[in-house]
Amino acid sequence: RREQARLKASVVEEDTEEWQKDPHFSGLQRVGGVDLSYIKGDESRACASLVVLSFPALEVLYQDCCMVAVTAPYVAGFLAFREVPVLVEAVQRLQQKEPQLQPQVLLVDGNGLLHPRGFGTACHLGVLTDLPCVGVAKNLLHVDGLVRDELHREQVRSLQRSGETFPLTGTSGKVLGMVLRSYNNSSKPLYVSVGHRVSLGTAVRLVRACCRFRVPEPIRQVWHRTWGRQ
């Protein structure tokens, strides 16, 4: 908890790059996606994946899928301590091998500020790499009074078209993220939250701009390579 609080003090919840302030993201050329997928039946081994796509074409420029040993135990609310070290190593390998392909932003399969202590994987990875990061989750994390009750389901049903959103406001009054309908043909939303060096509005616009289907393409491409490797 002390380490999370120490690192959380470095999180920047605002746009820091010029491309973020442009309605069409002019200047954004490379978007990364990261994920860690565990071997079925073996929680000690996983595939750490990093993919970099061009923007706006969303074509794969770089991929790194590496089997790793995961030594830290799983503790709810502290998943980042188990997963982020190997994701940082993937970013470092890219910086050493193909520095010109370093992503200008990372989409993380997980949460950022939408976390019991406001410091999920996307925040943790962002602070340690100093890269803009966005948390993109498929399911609602029940924190600060947020629950997937009938009211929440009704709000989700109200999202009729791609790009429509509603805020996730906790009982504390803080907006922790946004619910986004990312794809017309899918009624299942995404839960977008700030990781580091990006505002929530920009994070949502970026995720939508990266979606050809429900899941943004950088993360979808990570999944394809991860499961193919296993």
PDB file of C-alpha atoms in Angstrom:
ATOM      1  CA  ARG A   1       0.000   0.000   0.000  1.00  0.00           C
ATOM      2  CA  ARG A   2       2.841   2.409   0.809  1.00  0.00           C
ATOM      3  CA  GLU A   3       4.491   1.704  -2.545  1.00  0.00           C
ATOM      4  CA  GLN A   4       1.214   2.238  -4.395  1.00  0.00           C
ATOM      5  CA  ALA A   5       0.657   5.530  -2.595  1.00  0.00           C
ATOM      6  CA  ARG A   6       4.218   6.630  -3.369  1.00  0.00           C
ATOM      7  CA  LEU A   7       3.909   5.855  -7.072  1.00  0.00           C
ATOM      8  CA  LYS A   8       0.359   7.235  -7.312  1.00  0.00           C
ATOM      9  CA  ALA A   9       1.692  10.666  -6.388  1.00  0.00           C
ATOM     10  CA  SER A  10       3.411  10.722  -9.799  1.00  0.00           C
ATOM     11  CA  VAL A  11       0.273  10.020 -11.848  1.00  0.00           C
ATOM     12  CA  VAL A  12      -0.640  12.825 -14.251  1.00  0.00           C
ATOM     13  CA  GLU A  13      -4.362  12.903 -15.107  1.00  0.00           C
ATOM     14  CA  GLU A  14      -4.040  15.505 -17.871  1.00  0.00           C
ATOM     15  CA  ASP A  15      -2.985  15.579 -21.500  1.00  0.00           C
ATOM     16  CA  THR A  16       0.754  16.185 -21.824  1.00  0.00           C
ATOM     17  CA  GLU A  17       1.295  15.711 -25.585  1.00  0.00           C
ATOM     18  CA  GLU A  18       0.368  17.991 -28.467  1.00  0.00           C
ATOM     19  CA  TRP A  19      -1.315  15.183 -30.430  1.00  0.00           C
ATOM     20  CA  GLN A  20      -3.718  14.617 -27.535  1.00  0.00           C
ATOM     21  CA  LYS A  21      -5.070  18.140 -27.908  1.00  0.00           C
ATOM     22  CA  ASP A  22      -5.872  17.767 -31.613  1.00  0.00           C
ATOM     23  CA  PRO A  23      -9.433  16.595 -32.469  1.00  0.00           C
ATOM     24  CA  HIS A  24      -8.024  14.235 -35.112  1.00  0.00           C
ATOM     25  CA  PHE A  25      -4.914  13.217 -33.128  1.00  0.00           C
ATOM     26  CA  SER A  26      -2.588  14.798 -35.696  1.00  0.00           C
ATOM     27  CA  GLY A  27       0.953  13.808 -34.785  1.00  0.00           C
ATOM     28  CA  LEU A  28      -0.033  10.440 -33.321  1.00  0.00           C
ATOM     29  CA  GLN A  29       1.698   7.720 -35.337  1.00  0.00           C
ATOM     30  CA  ARG A  30       2.169   4.729 -33.015  1.00  0.00           C
ATOM     31  CA  VAL A  31      -0.227   3.165 -30.506  1.00  0.00           C
ATOM     32  CA  GLY A  32       0.788   0.218 -28.342  1.00  0.00           C
ATOM     33  CA  GLY A  33      -1.188  -2.520 -26.618  1.00  0.00           C
ATOM     34  CA  VAL A  34      -0.041  -4.718 -23.718  1.00  0.00           C
ATOM     35  CA  ASP A  35      -1.409  -7.710 -21.849  1.00  0.00           C
ATOM     36  CA  LEU A  36      -0.309 -10.655 -19.746  1.00  0.00           C
ATOM     37  CA  SER A  37      -2.059 -13.980 -20.342  1.00  0.00           C
ATOM     38  CA  TYR A  38      -1.565 -16.976 -18.089  1.00  0.00           C
ATOM     39  CA  ILE A  39      -1.066 -20.564 -19.155  1.00  0.00           C
ATOM     40  CA  LYS A  40      -4.224 -22.500 -18.371  1.00  0.00           C
ATOM     41  CA  GLY A  41      -3.717 -24.456 -15.165  1.00  0.00           C
ATOM     42  CA  ASP A  42      -0.367 -22.787 -14.386  1.00  0.00           C
ATOM     43  CA  GLU A  43      -0.503 -19.382 -12.734  1.00  0.00           C
ATOM     44  CA  SER A  44       3.300 -19.219 -12.551  1.00  0.00           C
ATOM     45  CA  ARG A  45       3.844 -18.939 -16.309  1.00  0.00           C
ATOM     46  CA  ALA A  46       2.435 -16.337 -18.656  1.00  0.00           C
ATOM     47  CA  CYS A  47       2.847 -14.730 -22.030  1.00  0.00           C
ATOM     48  CA  ALA A  48       3.765 -11.043 -21.834  1.00  0.00           C
ATOM     49  CA  SER A  49       2.822  -9.285 -25.050  1.00  0.00           C
ATOM     50  CA  LEU A  50       3.470  -5.853 -26.527  1.00  0.00           C
ATOM     51  CA  VAL A  51       2.223  -4.837 -29.957  1.00  0.00           C
ATOM     52  CA  VAL A  52       2.737  -1.473 -31.660  1.00  0.00           C
ATOM     53  CA  LEU A  53       0.333  -0.370 -34.406  1.00  0.00           C
ATOM     54  CA  SER A  54       0.468   2.524 -36.812  1.00  0.00           C
ATOM     55  CA  PHE A  55      -2.138   5.237 -36.389  1.00  0.00           C
ATOM     56  CA  PRO A  56      -4.621   5.822 -37.907  1.00  0.00           C
ATOM     57  CA  ALA A  57      -4.131   2.804 -40.221  1.00  0.00           C
ATOM     58  CA  LEU A  58      -3.834   0.394 -37.252  1.00  0.00           C
ATOM     59  CA  GLU A  59      -1.317  -1.863 -38.986  1.00  0.00           C
ATOM     60  CA  VAL A  60       1.125  -3.913 -36.894  1.00  0.00           C
ATOM     61  CA  LEU A  61       4.608  -2.383 -36.827  1.00  0.00           C
ATOM     62  CA  TYR A  62       6.154  -4.395 -33.984  1.00  0.00           C
ATOM     63  CA  GLN A  63       5.307  -7.389 -31.825  1.00  0.00           C
ATOM     64  CA  ASP A  64       6.922  -9.009 -28.810  1.00  0.00           C
ATOM     65  CA  CYS A  65       5.402 -12.075 -27.194  1.00  0.00           C
ATOM     66  CA  CYS A  66       7.588 -13.633 -24.519  1.00  0.00           C
ATOM     67  CA  MET A  67       6.946 -16.492 -22.099  1.00  0.00           C
ATOM     68  CA  VAL A  68       7.823 -15.375 -18.587  1.00  0.00           C
ATOM     69  CA  ALA A  69       7.881 -16.751 -15.052  1.00  0.00           C
ATOM     70  CA  VAL A  70       5.529 -14.884 -12.703  1.00  0.00           C
ATOM     71  CA  THR A  71       6.821 -15.077  -9.148  1.00  0.00           C
ATOM     72  CA  ALA A  72       4.735 -12.572  -7.172  1.00  0.00           C
ATOM     73  CA  PRO A  73       1.545 -14.046  -5.675  1.00  0.00           C
ATOM     74  CA  TYR A  74      -1.877 -12.790  -6.718  1.00  0.00           C
ATOM     75  CA  VAL A  75      -3.354 -10.390  -4.161  1.00  0.00           C
ATOM     76  CA  ALA A  76      -6.594  -8.562  -4.998  1.00  0.00           C
ATOM     77  CA  GLY A  77      -5.944  -4.878  -5.628  1.00  0.00           C
ATOM     78  CA  PHE A  78      -2.225  -5.452  -6.115  1.00  0.00           C
ATOM     79  CA  LEU A  79      -2.240  -7.270  -9.462  1.00  0.00           C
ATOM     80  CA  ALA A  80       0.140  -4.707 -10.971  1.00  0.00           C
ATOM     81  CA  PHE A  81       2.977  -5.859  -8.696  1.00  0.00           C
ATOM     82  CA  ARG A  82       2.590  -9.288 -10.301  1.00  0.00           C
ATOM     83  CA  GLU A  83       2.280  -8.169 -13.925  1.00  0.00           C
ATOM     84  CA  VAL A  84       3.833  -4.761 -14.513  1.00  0.00           C
ATOM     85  CA  PRO A  85       7.519  -5.769 -14.086  1.00  0.00           C
ATOM     86  CA  VAL A  86       7.413  -8.083 -17.121  1.00  0.00           C
ATOM     87  CA  LEU A  87       5.468  -5.505 -19.151  1.00  0.00           C
ATOM     88  CA  VAL A  88       8.102  -2.890 -18.321  1.00  0.00           C
ATOM     89  CA  GLU A  89      10.731  -5.354 -19.577  1.00  0.00           C
ATOM     90  CA  ALA A  90       8.796  -5.694 -22.858  1.00  0.00           C
ATOM     91  CA  VAL A  91       8.817  -1.908 -23.283  1.00  0.00           C
ATOM     92  CA  GLN A  92      12.542  -1.829 -22.502  1.00  0.00           C
ATOM     93  CA  ARG A  93      13.257  -4.524 -25.104  1.00  0.00           C
ATOM     94  CA  LEU A  94      11.459  -2.427 -27.690  1.00  0.00           C
ATOM     95  CA  GLN A  95      13.413   0.670 -26.691  1.00  0.00           C
ATOM     96  CA  GLN A  96      16.665  -1.262 -27.137  1.00  0.00           C
ATOM     97  CA  LYS A  97      15.819  -3.096 -30.370  1.00  0.00           C
ATOM     98  CA  GLU A  98      13.586  -0.670 -32.265  1.00  0.00           C
ATOM     99  CA  PRO A  99      13.637   2.695 -30.463  1.00  0.00           C
ATOM    100  CA  GLN A 100      12.065   4.432 -33.448  1.00  0.00           C
ATOM    101  CA  LEU A 101       8.953   2.291 -32.936  1.00  0.00           C
ATOM    102  CA  GLN A 102       8.338   3.260 -29.317  1.00  0.00           C
ATOM    103  CA  PRO A 103       4.589   3.830 -28.889  1.00  0.00           C
ATOM    104  CA  GLN A 104       3.358   7.315 -28.092  1.00  0.00           C
ATOM    105  CA  VAL A 105       0.613   5.831 -25.925  1.00  0.00           C
ATOM    106  CA  LEU A 106      -0.154   2.389 -24.481  1.00  0.00           C
ATOM    107  CA  LEU A 107      -3.603   0.814 -24.206  1.00  0.00           C
ATOM    108  CA  VAL A 108      -3.582  -1.550 -21.239  1.00  0.00           C
ATOM    109  CA  ASP A 109      -5.944  -4.488 -20.852  1.00  0.00           C
ATOM    110  CA  GLY A 110      -7.014  -3.470 -17.351  1.00  0.00           C
ATOM    111  CA  ASN A 111      -7.833  -0.443 -15.228  1.00  0.00           C
ATOM    112  CA  GLY A 112      -6.148   2.819 -14.338  1.00  0.00           C
ATOM    113  CA  LEU A 113      -7.739   5.169 -11.805  1.00  0.00           C
ATOM    114  CA  LEU A 114     -10.713   2.787 -11.677  1.00  0.00           C
ATOM    115  CA  HIS A 115      -9.147   0.857  -8.794  1.00  0.00           C
ATOM    116  CA  PRO A 116      -9.691   0.506  -5.021  1.00  0.00           C
ATOM    117  CA  ARG A 117      -6.800   2.887  -4.327  1.00  0.00           C
ATOM    118  CA  GLY A 118      -6.891   4.750  -7.639  1.00  0.00           C
ATOM    119  CA  PHE A 119      -3.766   3.059  -8.968  1.00  0.00           C
ATOM    120  CA  GLY A 120      -4.461   0.167 -11.314  1.00  0.00           C
ATOM    121  CA  THR A 121      -2.161  -1.526 -13.811  1.00  0.00           C
ATOM    122  CA  ALA A 122      -2.425   1.258 -16.407  1.00  0.00           C
ATOM    123  CA  CYS A 123      -1.319   3.847 -13.825  1.00  0.00           C
ATOM    124  CA  HIS A 124       1.475   1.641 -12.505  1.00  0.00           C
ATOM    125  CA  LEU A 125       2.837   0.891 -15.985  1.00  0.00           C
ATOM    126  CA  GLY A 126       2.519   4.525 -17.040  1.00  0.00           C
ATOM    127  CA  VAL A 127       4.473   5.850 -14.068  1.00  0.00           C
ATOM    128  CA  LEU A 128       7.269   3.281 -14.435  1.00  0.00           C
ATOM    129  CA  THR A 129       7.670   3.764 -18.207  1.00  0.00           C
ATOM    130  CA  ASP A 130       6.701   7.459 -18.256  1.00  0.00           C
ATOM    131  CA  LEU A 131       4.487   6.726 -21.272  1.00  0.00           C
ATOM    132  CA  PRO A 132       0.892   7.929 -21.652  1.00  0.00           C
ATOM    133  CA  CYS A 133      -1.335   4.980 -20.690  1.00  0.00           C
ATOM    134  CA  VAL A 134      -5.051   4.226 -20.883  1.00  0.00           C
ATOM    135  CA  GLY A 135      -6.893   1.493 -18.989  1.00  0.00           C
ATOM    136  CA  VAL A 136      -9.388  -0.488 -21.081  1.00  0.00           C
ATOM    137  CA  ALA A 137     -11.413  -3.128 -19.218  1.00  0.00           C
ATOM    138  CA  LYS A 138     -14.200  -5.421 -20.401  1.00  0.00           C
ATOM    139  CA  ASN A 139     -15.885  -5.687 -17.006  1.00  0.00           C
ATOM    140  CA  LEU A 140     -16.804  -3.230 -14.269  1.00  0.00           C
ATOM    141  CA  LEU A 141     -14.570  -3.278 -11.213  1.00  0.00           C
ATOM    142  CA  HIS A 142     -16.722  -2.829  -8.115  1.00  0.00           C
ATOM    143  CA  VAL A 143     -15.035   0.074  -6.325  1.00  0.00           C
ATOM    144  CA  ASP A 144     -16.215   3.248  -4.580  1.00  0.00           C
ATOM    145  CA  GLY A 145     -19.829   2.077  -4.602  1.00  0.00           C
ATOM    146  CA  LEU A 146     -19.882   1.173  -8.308  1.00  0.00           C
ATOM    147  CA  VAL A 147     -21.851  -2.009  -8.916  1.00  0.00           C
ATOM    148  CA  ARG A 148     -23.286  -3.792 -11.922  1.00  0.00           C
ATOM    149  CA  ASP A 149     -26.852  -3.487 -10.687  1.00  0.00           C
ATOM    150  CA  GLU A 150     -30.071  -2.941 -12.638  1.00  0.00           C
ATOM    151  CA  LEU A 151     -29.486   0.823 -12.813  1.00  0.00           C
ATOM    152  CA  HIS A 152     -26.057   0.238 -14.331  1.00  0.00           C
ATOM    153  CA  ARG A 153     -27.461  -2.282 -16.814  1.00  0.00           C
ATOM    154  CA  GLU A 154     -30.193   0.206 -17.766  1.00  0.00           C
ATOM    155  CA  GLN A 155     -27.554   2.876 -18.401  1.00  0.00           C
ATOM    156  CA  VAL A 156     -25.603   0.424 -20.558  1.00  0.00           C
ATOM    157  CA  ARG A 157     -28.738  -0.363 -22.558  1.00  0.00           C
ATOM    158  CA  SER A 158     -29.202   3.368 -23.147  1.00  0.00           C
ATOM    159  CA  LEU A 159     -25.985   3.434 -25.175  1.00  0.00           C
ATOM    160  CA  GLN A 160     -27.437   2.943 -28.637  1.00  0.00           C
ATOM    161  CA  ARG A 161     -24.600   3.927 -30.977  1.00  0.00           C
ATOM    162  CA  SER A 162     -20.832   3.650 -31.192  1.00  0.00           C
ATOM    163  CA  GLY A 163     -19.166   6.472 -29.305  1.00  0.00           C
ATOM    164  CA  GLU A 164     -21.922   7.015 -26.744  1.00  0.00           C
ATOM    165  CA  THR A 165     -20.760   7.112 -23.122  1.00  0.00           C
ATOM    166  CA  PHE A 166     -21.733   7.741 -19.534  1.00  0.00           C
ATOM    167  CA  PRO A 167     -19.469   8.528 -16.568  1.00  0.00           C
ATOM    168  CA  LEU A 168     -18.633   6.161 -13.734  1.00  0.00           C
ATOM    169  CA  THR A 169     -19.144   8.334 -10.669  1.00  0.00           C
ATOM    170  CA  GLY A 170     -18.339   6.717  -7.325  1.00  0.00           C
ATOM    171  CA  THR A 171     -20.050   7.432  -4.036  1.00  0.00           C
ATOM    172  CA  SER A 172     -17.095   9.715  -3.284  1.00  0.00           C
ATOM    173  CA  GLY A 173     -18.314  11.944  -6.132  1.00  0.00           C
ATOM    174  CA  LYS A 174     -15.178  11.330  -8.187  1.00  0.00           C
ATOM    175  CA  VAL A 175     -15.514  10.293 -11.836  1.00  0.00           C
ATOM    176  CA  LEU A 176     -13.352   7.163 -12.042  1.00  0.00           C
ATOM    177  CA  GLY A 177     -13.855   6.352 -15.710  1.00  0.00           C
ATOM    178  CA  MET A 178     -16.282   6.221 -18.602  1.00  0.00           C
ATOM    179  CA  VAL A 179     -18.487   3.480 -19.988  1.00  0.00           C
ATOM    180  CA  LEU A 180     -18.107   3.440 -23.771  1.00  0.00           C
ATOM    181  CA  ARG A 181     -20.109   1.690 -26.449  1.00  0.00           C
ATOM    182  CA  SER A 182     -17.216   1.169 -28.818  1.00  0.00           C
ATOM    183  CA  TYR A 183     -18.884  -0.758 -31.640  1.00  0.00           C
ATOM    184  CA  ASN A 184     -22.392  -0.575 -33.100  1.00  0.00           C
ATOM    185  CA  ASN A 185     -22.718  -4.343 -33.405  1.00  0.00           C
ATOM    186  CA  SER A 186     -21.865  -5.040 -29.758  1.00  0.00           C
ATOM    187  CA  SER A 187     -24.035  -4.011 -26.830  1.00  0.00           C
ATOM    188  CA  LYS A 188     -21.247  -4.917 -24.384  1.00  0.00           C
ATOM    189  CA  PRO A 189     -19.408  -1.741 -23.376  1.00  0.00           C
ATOM    190  CA  LEU A 190     -15.823  -0.994 -22.435  1.00  0.00           C
ATOM    191  CA  TYR A 191     -14.721   0.611 -19.166  1.00  0.00           C
ATOM    192  CA  VAL A 192     -12.133   3.283 -19.939  1.00  0.00           C
ATOM    193  CA  SER A 193     -10.017   4.959 -17.265  1.00  0.00           C
ATOM    194  CA  VAL A 194      -7.016   7.250 -17.070  1.00  0.00           C
ATOM    195  CA  GLY A 195      -3.656   5.584 -16.613  1.00  0.00           C
ATOM    196  CA  HIS A 196      -1.031   8.310 -16.898  1.00  0.00           C
ATOM    197  CA  ARG A 197      -0.384  11.493 -18.890  1.00  0.00           C
ATOM    198  CA  VAL A 198      -3.800  11.552 -20.545  1.00  0.00           C
ATOM    199  CA  SER A 199      -7.167  13.092 -19.700  1.00  0.00           C
ATOM    200  CA  LEU A 200     -10.297  10.960 -19.479  1.00  0.00           C
ATOM    201  CA  GLY A 201     -11.908  12.671 -22.474  1.00  0.00           C
ATOM    202  CA  THR A 202      -8.857  12.058 -24.634  1.00  0.00           C
ATOM    203  CA  ALA A 203      -8.622   8.461 -23.421  1.00  0.00           C
ATOM    204  CA  VAL A 204     -12.188   7.762 -24.518  1.00  0.00           C
ATOM    205  CA  ARG A 205     -11.710   9.427 -27.922  1.00  0.00           C
ATOM    206  CA  LEU A 206      -8.525   7.470 -28.495  1.00  0.00           C
ATOM    207  CA  VAL A 207     -10.045   4.108 -27.576  1.00  0.00           C
ATOM    208  CA  ARG A 208     -12.955   4.727 -29.908  1.00  0.00           C
ATOM    209  CA  ALA A 209     -10.587   5.764 -32.717  1.00  0.00           C
ATOM    210  CA  CYS A 210      -8.719   2.466 -32.299  1.00  0.00           C
ATOM    211  CA  CYS A 211     -11.822   0.241 -32.472  1.00  0.00           C
ATOM    212  CA  ARG A 212     -12.660  -1.737 -35.595  1.00  0.00           C
ATOM    213  CA  PHE A 213     -14.612  -4.108 -33.373  1.00  0.00           C
ATOM    214  CA  ARG A 214     -15.602  -3.962 -29.700  1.00  0.00           C
ATOM    215  CA  VAL A 215     -12.050  -4.208 -28.331  1.00  0.00           C
ATOM    216  CA  PRO A 216      -9.509  -1.594 -29.504  1.00  0.00           C
ATOM    217  CA  GLU A 217      -7.177  -2.966 -32.142  1.00  0.00           C
ATOM    218  CA  PRO A 218      -3.900  -2.717 -30.172  1.00  0.00           C
ATOM    219  CA  ILE A 219      -5.316  -4.974 -27.440  1.00  0.00           C
ATOM    220  CA  ARG A 220      -7.111  -7.229 -29.924  1.00  0.00           C
ATOM    221  CA  GLN A 221      -3.844  -7.793 -31.795  1.00  0.00           C
ATOM    222  CA  VAL A 222      -2.084  -8.587 -28.513  1.00  0.00           C
ATOM    223  CA  TRP A 223      -4.683 -11.278 -27.822  1.00  0.00           C
ATOM    224  CA  HIS A 224      -4.267 -12.844 -31.275  1.00  0.00           C
ATOM    225  CA  ARG A 225      -0.518 -13.158 -30.797  1.00  0.00           C
ATOM    226  CA  THR A 226      -0.722 -14.254 -27.161  1.00  0.00           C
ATOM    227  CA  TRP A 227      -3.132 -17.131 -27.724  1.00  0.00           C
ATOM    228  CA  GLY A 228      -1.329 -18.175 -30.884  1.00  0.00           C
ATOM    229  CA  ARG A 229       1.893 -18.427 -28.874  1.00  0.00           C
ATOM    230  CA  GLN A 230       0.280 -20.596 -26.215  1.00  0.00           C
TER     231      GLN A 230
END
